[in-house]
Coordinates of C-alpha atoms in Angstrom, one line a residue:
M731 CA 115.9 111.1 14.6
P732 CA 112.3 110.0 14.5
L733 CA 110.3 111.1 17.5
T734 CA 109.4 107.6 18.5
G735 CA 113.0 106.6 18.8
R736 CA 113.7 109.8 20.7
L737 CA 111.0 108.8 23.2
R738 CA 112.5 105.4 23.7
R739 CA 116.0 106.8 24.3
L740 CA 114.8 109.4 26.7
A741 CA 112.9 106.8 28.7
A742 CA 116.0 104.6 28.9
H743 CA 118.1 107.5 30.1
L744 CA 115.4 108.5 32.7
V745 CA 115.3 104.9 34.1
A746 CA 119.1 104.9 34.4
A747 CA 119.2 108.3 36.1
L748 CA 116.4 107.3 38.5
A749 CA 118.4 104.1 39.5
A750 CA 121.6 106.1 40.0
L751 CA 119.9 108.8 42.1
L752 CA 118.2 106.2 44.3
T753 CA 121.6 104.6 44.9
V754 CA 123.2 107.9 45.9
A755 CA 120.2 108.7 48.1
G756 CA 120.8 105.5 50.0
L757 CA 117.4 104.0 49.7
P758 CA 117.5 101.2 52.3
A759 CA 116.5 97.7 51.6
P760 CA 113.5 96.4 53.5
A761 CA 114.8 95.7 57.0
A762 CA 114.1 92.5 58.8
A763 CA 111.5 92.8 61.6
A764 CA 113.1 93.3 65.0
P765 CA 112.6 90.5 67.4
Q766 CA 109.7 91.1 69.8
P767 CA 110.5 91.5 73.5
V768 CA 109.9 88.7 75.9
V769 CA 108.4 88.6 79.4
S770 CA 111.3 87.7 81.8
G771 CA 110.4 88.0 85.4
G772 CA 107.5 89.5 87.3
R773 CA 104.8 88.9 89.9
L774 CA 101.0 88.5 90.0
D775 CA 99.1 89.3 93.2
W776 CA 95.6 87.9 93.6
G777 CA 93.4 87.2 96.5
I778 CA 91.1 85.0 94.4
K779 CA 87.9 85.8 96.4
Q780 CA 88.1 86.8 100.0
S781 CA 84.7 85.3 100.9
F782 CA 86.0 81.9 99.6
L783 CA 89.1 82.2 101.8
T784 CA 86.9 83.1 104.8
Y785 CA 84.7 80.1 104.1
V786 CA 87.6 77.7 103.8
T787 CA 89.1 78.7 107.1
G788 CA 85.8 79.2 108.9
P789 CA 83.7 77.1 111.2
I790 CA 81.9 75.3 108.4
A791 CA 84.7 74.0 106.2
K792 CA 87.3 74.1 109.0
G793 CA 90.0 73.9 106.5
G794 CA 93.0 75.9 105.3
W795 CA 95.3 76.5 102.4
S796 CA 99.0 75.9 101.7
L797 CA 101.4 77.4 99.2
T798 CA 103.3 75.4 96.6
G799 CA 106.1 76.2 94.1
G800 CA 107.5 79.2 95.9
A801 CA 104.2 81.2 96.0
A802 CA 104.0 83.7 98.8
T803 CA 101.4 85.9 100.6
V804 CA 101.2 89.7 100.7
G805 CA 99.3 91.4 103.5
G806 CA 97.8 88.1 104.8
S807 CA 95.1 87.6 102.2
T808 CA 96.7 88.0 98.8
F809 CA 98.7 85.4 97.1
R810 CA 101.8 86.3 95.1
F811 CA 102.9 84.2 92.1
H812 CA 106.3 84.7 90.6
S813 CA 108.8 84.2 87.8
A814 CA 106.7 85.3 84.8
T815 CA 107.6 84.1 81.3
G816 CA 105.9 84.8 78.0
G817 CA 105.8 87.1 75.1
Y818 CA 104.7 90.7 74.2
D819 CA 104.0 92.5 70.9
P820 CA 104.5 96.3 71.3
A821 CA 102.7 97.0 68.1
T822 CA 99.4 95.4 69.1
G823 CA 99.8 95.2 72.9
A824 CA 99.2 91.4 72.8
L825 CA 100.6 90.0 76.1
T826 CA 101.0 86.5 77.4
A827 CA 102.5 86.0 80.9
S828 CA 102.6 82.8 82.8
F829 CA 103.5 82.8 86.6
Q830 CA 105.0 80.1 88.8
G831 CA 103.7 78.9 92.2
G832 CA 100.3 77.7 93.4
V833 CA 97.9 77.5 96.3
R834 CA 95.9 74.5 97.5
F835 CA 92.6 74.8 99.5
T836 CA 91.3 71.9 101.7
G837 CA 88.4 71.6 104.0
H838 CA 85.3 69.5 105.0
R839 CA 87.6 66.7 106.2
E840 CA 85.7 63.5 106.9
N841 CA 87.2 60.0 107.4
G842 CA 90.7 61.3 106.5
T843 CA 89.6 62.8 103.2
D844 CA 89.0 66.5 102.3
A845 CA 85.7 66.8 100.5
L846 CA 87.0 70.3 99.5
D847 CA 90.3 70.0 97.7
L848 CA 91.1 72.6 95.1
A849 CA 94.6 73.5 93.8
I850 CA 95.5 76.2 91.3
G851 CA 98.9 77.0 89.8
R852 CA 100.8 78.3 86.8
L853 CA 98.5 81.2 86.4
T854 CA 98.6 82.6 82.8
L855 CA 97.2 86.0 81.6
T856 CA 96.5 86.2 77.9
T857 CA 95.0 89.3 76.2
T858 CA 92.2 88.5 73.9
G859 CA 91.7 91.9 72.2
A860 CA 89.1 94.6 72.6
G861 CA 90.2 95.5 76.1
R862 CA 89.8 92.0 77.5
A863 CA 92.0 89.2 78.8
T864 CA 91.7 85.7 80.2
L865 CA 93.3 84.3 83.4
S866 CA 93.9 80.6 83.1
A867 CA 95.5 78.1 85.5
D868 CA 96.3 74.4 86.0
V869 CA 93.5 73.2 88.2
T870 CA 93.2 70.0 90.3
S871 CA 89.9 69.6 92.2
R872 CA 87.8 67.0 93.9
S873 CA 84.1 66.5 93.0
R874 CA 81.7 67.0 95.9
E875 CA 79.3 64.5 94.3
T876 CA 81.6 61.7 93.3
G877 CA 84.8 62.4 95.2
K878 CA 86.8 61.9 91.9
V879 CA 89.9 64.1 91.6
T880 CA 90.5 65.7 88.1
A881 CA 93.4 67.7 86.8
T882 CA 92.8 70.1 84.0
P883 CA 95.7 72.2 82.5
Q884 CA 95.2 75.8 81.8
T885 CA 91.6 76.1 82.7
P886 CA 90.2 79.6 81.9
L887 CA 89.2 80.7 85.4
A888 CA 88.4 84.3 85.0
D889 CA 87.6 87.0 82.4
L890 CA 89.6 90.2 82.9
S891 CA 88.6 93.7 81.9
L892 CA 91.3 95.9 80.5
A893 CA 88.9 98.6 79.3
G894 CA 90.6 102.0 78.8
T895 CA 94.1 100.5 79.1
D896 CA 96.5 100.8 76.1
L897 CA 99.2 98.1 76.3
R898 CA 101.0 99.2 73.1
A899 CA 104.6 100.4 73.0
A900 CA 105.4 99.4 76.5
S901 CA 109.0 98.9 77.6
G902 CA 110.9 98.0 80.7
T903 CA 108.2 97.2 83.3
L904 CA 104.6 96.7 82.4
T905 CA 102.2 97.1 85.3
L906 CA 98.4 96.4 85.6
T907 CA 96.7 97.4 88.8
N908 CA 93.3 96.3 90.2
V909 CA 92.2 94.5 87.1
P910 CA 88.5 93.5 87.5
A911 CA 87.9 89.7 87.2
T912 CA 84.8 87.7 86.8
L913 CA 84.3 83.9 87.0
T914 CA 84.0 81.9 83.8
D915 CA 81.8 78.8 83.2
A916 CA 84.9 76.6 83.5
G917 CA 85.9 78.5 86.7
A918 CA 82.5 77.9 88.2
Q919 CA 83.0 74.2 87.6
A920 CA 86.5 74.3 89.1
F921 CA 85.0 75.9 92.3
G922 CA 82.4 73.1 92.5
H923 CA 79.7 75.5 91.5
F924 CA 80.1 77.2 94.8
Y925 CA 79.8 80.4 92.7
T926 CA 78.0 80.9 89.4
A927 CA 79.6 82.1 86.2
G928 CA 79.8 85.9 86.1
T929 CA 80.5 86.2 89.9
A930 CA 82.9 89.0 90.6
L931 CA 86.3 87.8 91.9
D932 CA 89.0 89.8 93.6
P933 CA 90.8 92.2 91.3
L934 CA 94.4 91.3 90.5
T935 CA 97.6 93.3 90.1
L936 CA 100.6 92.2 88.0
S937 CA 104.0 93.6 87.0
V938 CA 106.2 92.0 84.4
T939 CA 109.6 92.8 83.1
L940 CA 110.0 93.1 79.3
K941 CA 113.4 92.3 77.9
A942 CA 114.7 92.3 74.3
A943 CA 114.8 88.9 72.8
E944 CA 118.3 87.4 72.5
A945 CA 119.6 87.3 69.0
E946 CA 120.2 83.9 67.6
P947 CA 123.9 83.1 68.0
T948 CA 126.0 82.9 64.8
R949 CA 127.3 79.4 64.5
T950 CA 130.8 79.1 63.1
P951 CA 132.9 76.0 62.7
A952 CA 135.5 75.5 65.4
P953 CA 139.0 76.4 64.1
D954 CA 141.4 73.6 63.6
R955 CA 144.0 74.2 66.3
T956 CA 146.4 71.4 65.1
P957 CA 148.9 72.8 62.5
S958 CA 149.2 70.8 59.3
G959 CA 151.7 68.0 59.9
G960 CA 152.4 69.2 63.5
P961 CA 152.1 67.3 66.7
A962 CA 148.6 66.5 68.0
T963 CA 147.1 68.7 70.8
P964 CA 147.7 67.0 74.2
G965 CA 144.6 65.5 75.8
P966 CA 143.5 65.8 79.3
D967 CA 145.6 64.3 82.0
P968 CA 143.7 61.2 83.3
T969 CA 145.6 61.3 86.6
A970 CA 144.3 64.8 87.3
N971 CA 140.7 63.9 86.4
P972 CA 139.8 60.2 87.0
T973 CA 136.4 60.6 85.4
G974 CA 137.8 61.4 82.0
D975 CA 135.6 64.5 81.6
P976 CA 137.8 67.3 80.4
T977 CA 135.4 69.9 81.7
A978 CA 135.3 68.6 85.2
T979 CA 137.5 69.8 88.1
P980 CA 138.5 67.8 91.1
A981 CA 135.9 68.3 93.9
P982 CA 137.3 69.8 97.1
G983 CA 136.4 68.9 100.6
P984 CA 134.6 65.6 101.1
T985 CA 136.3 63.8 98.2
T986 CA 139.7 64.5 99.7
G987 CA 138.7 63.2 103.1
G988 CA 139.3 66.5 105.0
P989 CA 137.3 69.4 106.2
A990 CA 135.9 71.7 103.4
A991 CA 136.0 75.5 103.5
F992 CA 133.6 77.6 101.4
A993 CA 133.3 81.2 100.6
D994 CA 129.9 81.4 99.0
G995 CA 126.4 80.3 100.0
A996 CA 122.8 81.3 100.5
L997 CA 120.4 81.0 103.5
D998 CA 116.7 81.1 102.7
W999 CA 114.2 81.7 105.5
G1000 CA 110.9 83.4 105.6
I1001 CA 110.9 83.8 109.4
R1002 CA 107.2 83.1 109.7
R1003 CA 104.5 83.8 107.2
T1004 CA 102.0 85.0 109.7
F1005 CA 104.6 87.5 111.0
R1006 CA 105.2 88.9 107.5
D1007 CA 101.4 89.1 106.9
Y1008 CA 101.0 90.9 110.3
V1009 CA 103.7 93.5 109.4
T1010 CA 102.3 94.3 106.0
G1011 CA 98.6 93.8 106.9
A1012 CA 95.8 96.1 108.0
V1013 CA 96.9 96.3 111.6
A1014 CA 100.6 97.2 111.5
K1015 CA 100.5 98.7 108.0
G1016 CA 104.2 98.3 107.7
R1017 CA 106.9 97.0 105.4
W1018 CA 110.3 95.5 105.3
Q1019 CA 113.6 96.8 104.0
L1020 CA 116.6 94.7 102.8
A1021 CA 120.2 95.7 103.1
D1022 CA 123.8 94.5 102.8
G1023 CA 123.1 91.9 100.1
A1024 CA 119.9 90.4 101.4
A1025 CA 117.3 89.6 98.8
D1026 CA 113.5 89.1 98.6
G1027 CA 112.4 85.7 97.3
G1028 CA 108.7 86.3 97.8
A1029 CA 108.0 83.5 100.2
Y1030 CA 111.3 84.0 102.0
F1031 CA 114.4 86.2 102.4
R1032 CA 117.8 85.3 101.2
W1033 CA 121.0 86.0 103.1
T1034 CA 124.1 85.7 101.0
T1035 CA 127.9 85.2 100.8
G1036 CA 128.0 82.3 103.2
K1037 CA 131.4 81.6 104.6
G1038 CA 132.7 78.9 106.9
G1039 CA 133.7 75.3 107.1
Y1040 CA 132.2 71.8 107.0
D1041 CA 133.6 68.5 108.3
P1042 CA 132.0 65.6 106.4
A1043 CA 133.4 63.1 108.9
T1044 CA 131.5 64.6 111.9
G1045 CA 128.8 66.6 110.1
A1046 CA 130.0 69.7 111.9
L1047 CA 129.1 73.0 110.1
D1048 CA 129.7 76.6 110.8
A1049 CA 128.3 79.0 108.1
A1050 CA 127.9 82.8 108.5
F1051 CA 125.9 85.0 106.1
T1052 CA 125.6 88.7 105.4
G1053 CA 122.6 90.9 104.9
S1054 CA 119.8 92.3 107.1
V1055 CA 116.0 92.6 107.0
R1056 CA 114.3 95.4 108.9
F1057 CA 110.6 95.3 109.7
T1058 CA 108.7 98.5 110.5
G1059 CA 105.1 99.2 111.3
H1060 CA 102.6 100.9 113.6
T1061 CA 104.1 104.1 112.3
T1062 CA 103.1 107.5 113.6
G1063 CA 105.1 110.3 112.0
D1064 CA 108.7 109.3 112.2
T1065 CA 108.2 106.8 115.0
H1066 CA 107.7 103.1 114.5
G1067 CA 105.9 101.1 117.2
L1068 CA 107.3 98.0 115.4
D1069 CA 111.0 98.3 114.4
L1070 CA 112.9 95.0 114.3
T1071 CA 116.1 94.1 112.4
L1072 CA 117.5 90.7 111.9
A1073 CA 121.1 90.6 110.5
A1074 CA 124.1 88.4 110.0
P1075 CA 122.5 85.0 110.5
R1076 CA 124.6 82.0 111.3
I1077 CA 124.0 78.3 111.0
T1078 CA 125.9 75.8 113.2
I1079 CA 125.6 72.1 113.4
A1080 CA 127.4 70.3 116.2
D1081 CA 126.7 67.0 118.0
G1082 CA 123.6 66.3 115.8
Q1083 CA 121.9 69.6 116.8
G1084 CA 121.4 72.5 114.4
R1085 CA 121.1 76.1 115.6
L1086 CA 120.2 79.4 113.9
T1087 CA 121.5 82.6 115.4
A1088 CA 121.4 86.3 114.3
D1089 CA 122.1 89.8 115.4
V1090 CA 119.0 91.5 116.7
H1091 CA 118.2 95.2 116.9
G1092 CA 115.0 97.0 117.7
H1093 CA 111.7 96.2 119.4
L1094 CA 108.1 95.0 118.9
P1095 CA 105.0 97.0 120.1
G1096 CA 105.0 97.3 123.8
A1097 CA 108.4 95.6 124.3
A1098 CA 111.7 97.0 125.4
A1099 CA 114.4 97.8 122.8
Q1100 CA 117.1 95.2 122.3
Q1101 CA 120.5 95.1 120.7
Q1102 CA 122.2 91.8 120.8
T1103 CA 124.6 89.7 118.7
A1104 CA 124.4 86.0 117.9
V1105 CA 121.0 85.4 119.5
E1106 CA 119.9 81.8 119.2
L1107 CA 116.5 82.1 117.4
A1108 CA 115.7 78.6 116.6
R1109 CA 116.9 75.0 116.4
F1110 CA 116.5 72.2 113.8
D1111 CA 117.3 68.5 113.4
P1112 CA 119.9 68.1 110.6
A1113 CA 119.7 64.3 110.6
G1114 CA 119.4 62.9 107.0
A1115 CA 118.5 66.4 105.7
V1116 CA 121.9 67.9 104.9
K1117 CA 123.3 66.4 101.7
T1118 CA 126.2 67.0 99.3
E1119 CA 125.2 67.2 95.6
G1120 CA 126.5 69.1 92.6
G1121 CA 129.3 70.7 94.5
L1122 CA 126.8 72.1 97.1
L1123 CA 126.1 71.2 100.7
R1124 CA 122.3 71.6 100.8
A1125 CA 119.4 71.3 103.1
V1126 CA 115.8 72.0 101.9
E1127 CA 113.0 73.2 104.1
L1128 CA 114.4 72.1 107.5
P1129 CA 111.7 72.2 110.2
L1130 CA 112.6 75.0 112.6
R1131 CA 111.3 75.6 116.1
L1132 CA 111.6 78.8 118.2
T1133 CA 113.9 78.8 121.2
E1134 CA 113.3 80.6 124.5
S1135 CA 115.7 83.5 123.4
G1136 CA 114.0 83.6 120.0
A1137 CA 110.6 84.0 121.7
R1138 CA 111.9 87.0 123.6
V1139 CA 113.1 88.5 120.3
F1140 CA 109.6 88.4 119.0
G1141 CA 108.2 90.0 122.2
S1142 CA 106.4 86.7 123.2
L1143 CA 104.3 87.1 120.1
Y1144 CA 105.0 83.3 119.6
P1145 CA 105.6 80.9 122.5
V1146 CA 108.7 78.7 122.8
G1147 CA 108.5 75.7 120.4
T1148 CA 106.5 77.5 117.8
E1149 CA 107.1 76.1 114.3
M1150 CA 108.7 78.9 112.2
D1151 CA 109.0 78.9 108.5
P1152 CA 111.3 76.1 107.3
L1153 CA 115.0 76.8 106.7
S1154 CA 117.0 76.1 103.5
F1155 CA 120.6 76.7 102.7
A1156 CA 123.1 75.9 100.0
L1157 CA 126.9 76.2 100.4
A1158 CA 129.4 76.1 97.6
L1159 CA 131.9 73.4 98.5
D1160 CA 133.0 73.7 94.9
P1161 CA 133.6 77.4 94.0
A1162 CA 132.3 76.7 90.5
A1163 CA 128.9 75.3 91.8
A1164 CA 125.9 77.4 91.1
L1165 CA 123.6 78.4 93.9
P1166 CA 119.8 77.8 93.5
P1167 CA 118.2 80.8 91.8
L1168 CA 115.7 83.1 93.5
P1169 CA 112.1 83.3 92.3
D1170 CA 112.1 86.1 89.8
L1171 CA 109.8 88.9 91.0
G1172 CA 110.8 91.2 88.2
S1173 CA 111.7 94.8 88.4
A1174 CA 109.9 97.2 90.8
P1175 CA 106.4 97.9 89.5
A1176 CA 106.0 101.0 87.4
A1177 CA 104.4 104.1 88.9
T1178 CA 101.5 104.1 86.5
P1179 CA 99.0 101.3 86.4
A1180 CA 99.6 100.6 82.8
P1181 CA 101.4 102.1 79.8
Q1182 CA 99.3 104.5 77.9
A1183 CA 101.5 104.9 74.8
A1184 CA 99.6 105.6 71.6
P1185 CA 101.1 104.7 68.2
A1186 CA 103.1 107.4 66.6
A1187 CA 101.1 109.6 64.2
A1188 CA 102.2 109.8 60.6
S1189 CA 104.3 112.9 59.9
S1190 CA 105.8 114.4 56.8
R1191 CA 109.0 115.0 58.8
G1192 CA 109.4 111.2 59.0
V1193 CA 109.6 110.7 55.2
P1194 CA 113.1 109.3 54.3
V1195 CA 115.3 111.4 52.0
A1196 CA 115.5 108.5 49.5
A1197 CA 111.7 108.3 49.3
A1198 CA 111.5 112.0 48.7
V1199 CA 114.0 111.8 46.0
A1200 CA 112.2 108.9 44.4
G1201 CA 108.9 110.8 44.5
A1202 CA 110.5 113.9 42.9
L1203 CA 112.0 111.8 40.1
L1204 CA 108.7 110.0 39.5
L1205 CA 107.0 113.4 39.2
A1206 CA 109.7 114.6 36.8
A1207 CA 109.3 111.5 34.8
L1208 CA 105.6 111.9 34.6
A1209 CA 105.9 115.5 33.6
L1210 CA 108.5 114.8 30.9
G1211 CA 106.5 111.9 29.6
G1212 CA 103.4 114.0 29.4
G1213 CA 105.3 116.8 27.6
L1214 CA 106.7 114.4 25.0
L1215 CA 103.3 112.9 24.4
A1216 CA 101.8 116.3 24.0
V1217 CA 104.5 117.1 21.3
R1218 CA 103.7 113.8 19.6
R1219 CA 100.0 114.7 19.5
R1220 CA 100.8 118.1 18.0
R1221 CA 102.9 116.6 15.3
R1222 CA 100.7 114.1 13.5
P1223 CA 102.8 111.7 11.3
G1224 CA 103.1 112.8 7.7
P1225 CA 103.3 110.5 4.6
S1226 CA 107.1 110.1 5.1
D1227 CA 106.9 109.4 8.8
P1228 CA 107.0 105.7 9.8
S1229 CA 103.9 104.3 11.3

């Protein structure tokens, strides 16, 4: 056989062998990129600028601030924003996290109008590369010159420095601590040029929970449940469900005209913001601990598993909750000068009067220890505030005032009649009704200020077997091809060889 034909046949066999060996080696097809994790829950703590807070509440502005959207305070002078959402790319460290809640500053009140009126909310951190990030927010402010109020969504308030922080390859909880912040040009305008661009603001701390993105559900057609030629599937019984909605269930309690019993519910109460700030602040240097099902909502505590009964005819209510909150502070060694526990709260409404009671254990600084059950802490007016909706009996932010026995519980720290944090509750008259969700503060912050994961270095041990086989076959092919070419060069064609 002529040498040229031999080369062609050998090449064909070599290609076939290469394909077969690659199949045996299991060379994988290019895999689809895994979905990137999402930000689902977390908190951002920021004092904005302490000198600004002092100015607002001082003798010149004579103003104050209020919280909106479930924002809270930490230690008295730091604001906590919650329920982070956003996205994260572990390959590049790109992060976007938007937080709920806001704060409004007012002051310089004249003729019923606050010349200083600034509100910020929906804070969003976005990394911009090269160790930097931007903090933006929805801003509503009043001009000192014209008095005109303007609202600007996602104004870039501050530039953040992430120098030396590697955000790549994080998982679980991503935490950034004491991130330096400086005012931007747009931020200076939002603050009425009270500060110039480049002014140092308070550092911020954030912690976000990273979760795997949910896979897109596979949509399959619903099976035909009616056999061919068989009887039709019976429809819903209209006598059991007058609305005609096959997913609805008859509502218990009020719709039947009798008292309603419930076995689930939630009580939300922050006790008093200044008390929480005192406990965690620079004086008491304390904390609180939750037990028996109580939860932290940032601006309030939640007691759970509400059980009891409600009579819609009279408005009478008796609801008992589980859980406890223990406040400790002024600690020396193992001794707490402040050690107060509030547990098993109960709401009652009778004869148009609402009462909040709880079990009390412990003491405040300088006060005698107490251990009492069902102490009346505060009273509220339920008129027009307690409503039934969506299978729930609800009241939102009921004004609450301290009673005489409640004042004794707090060691006369507050006088009788002091306005405490408002009270909210939701009771499931319909067992299928969903209780209001808590603000999502995310998982506990990580121990390290930020993930320092570096990208994995290339390693020969990481080369797949199939790739190694392919490389060996390629080398073999090159060697064989080179040998055949060398043979061909040595044997120059003679007169009888085809050209």
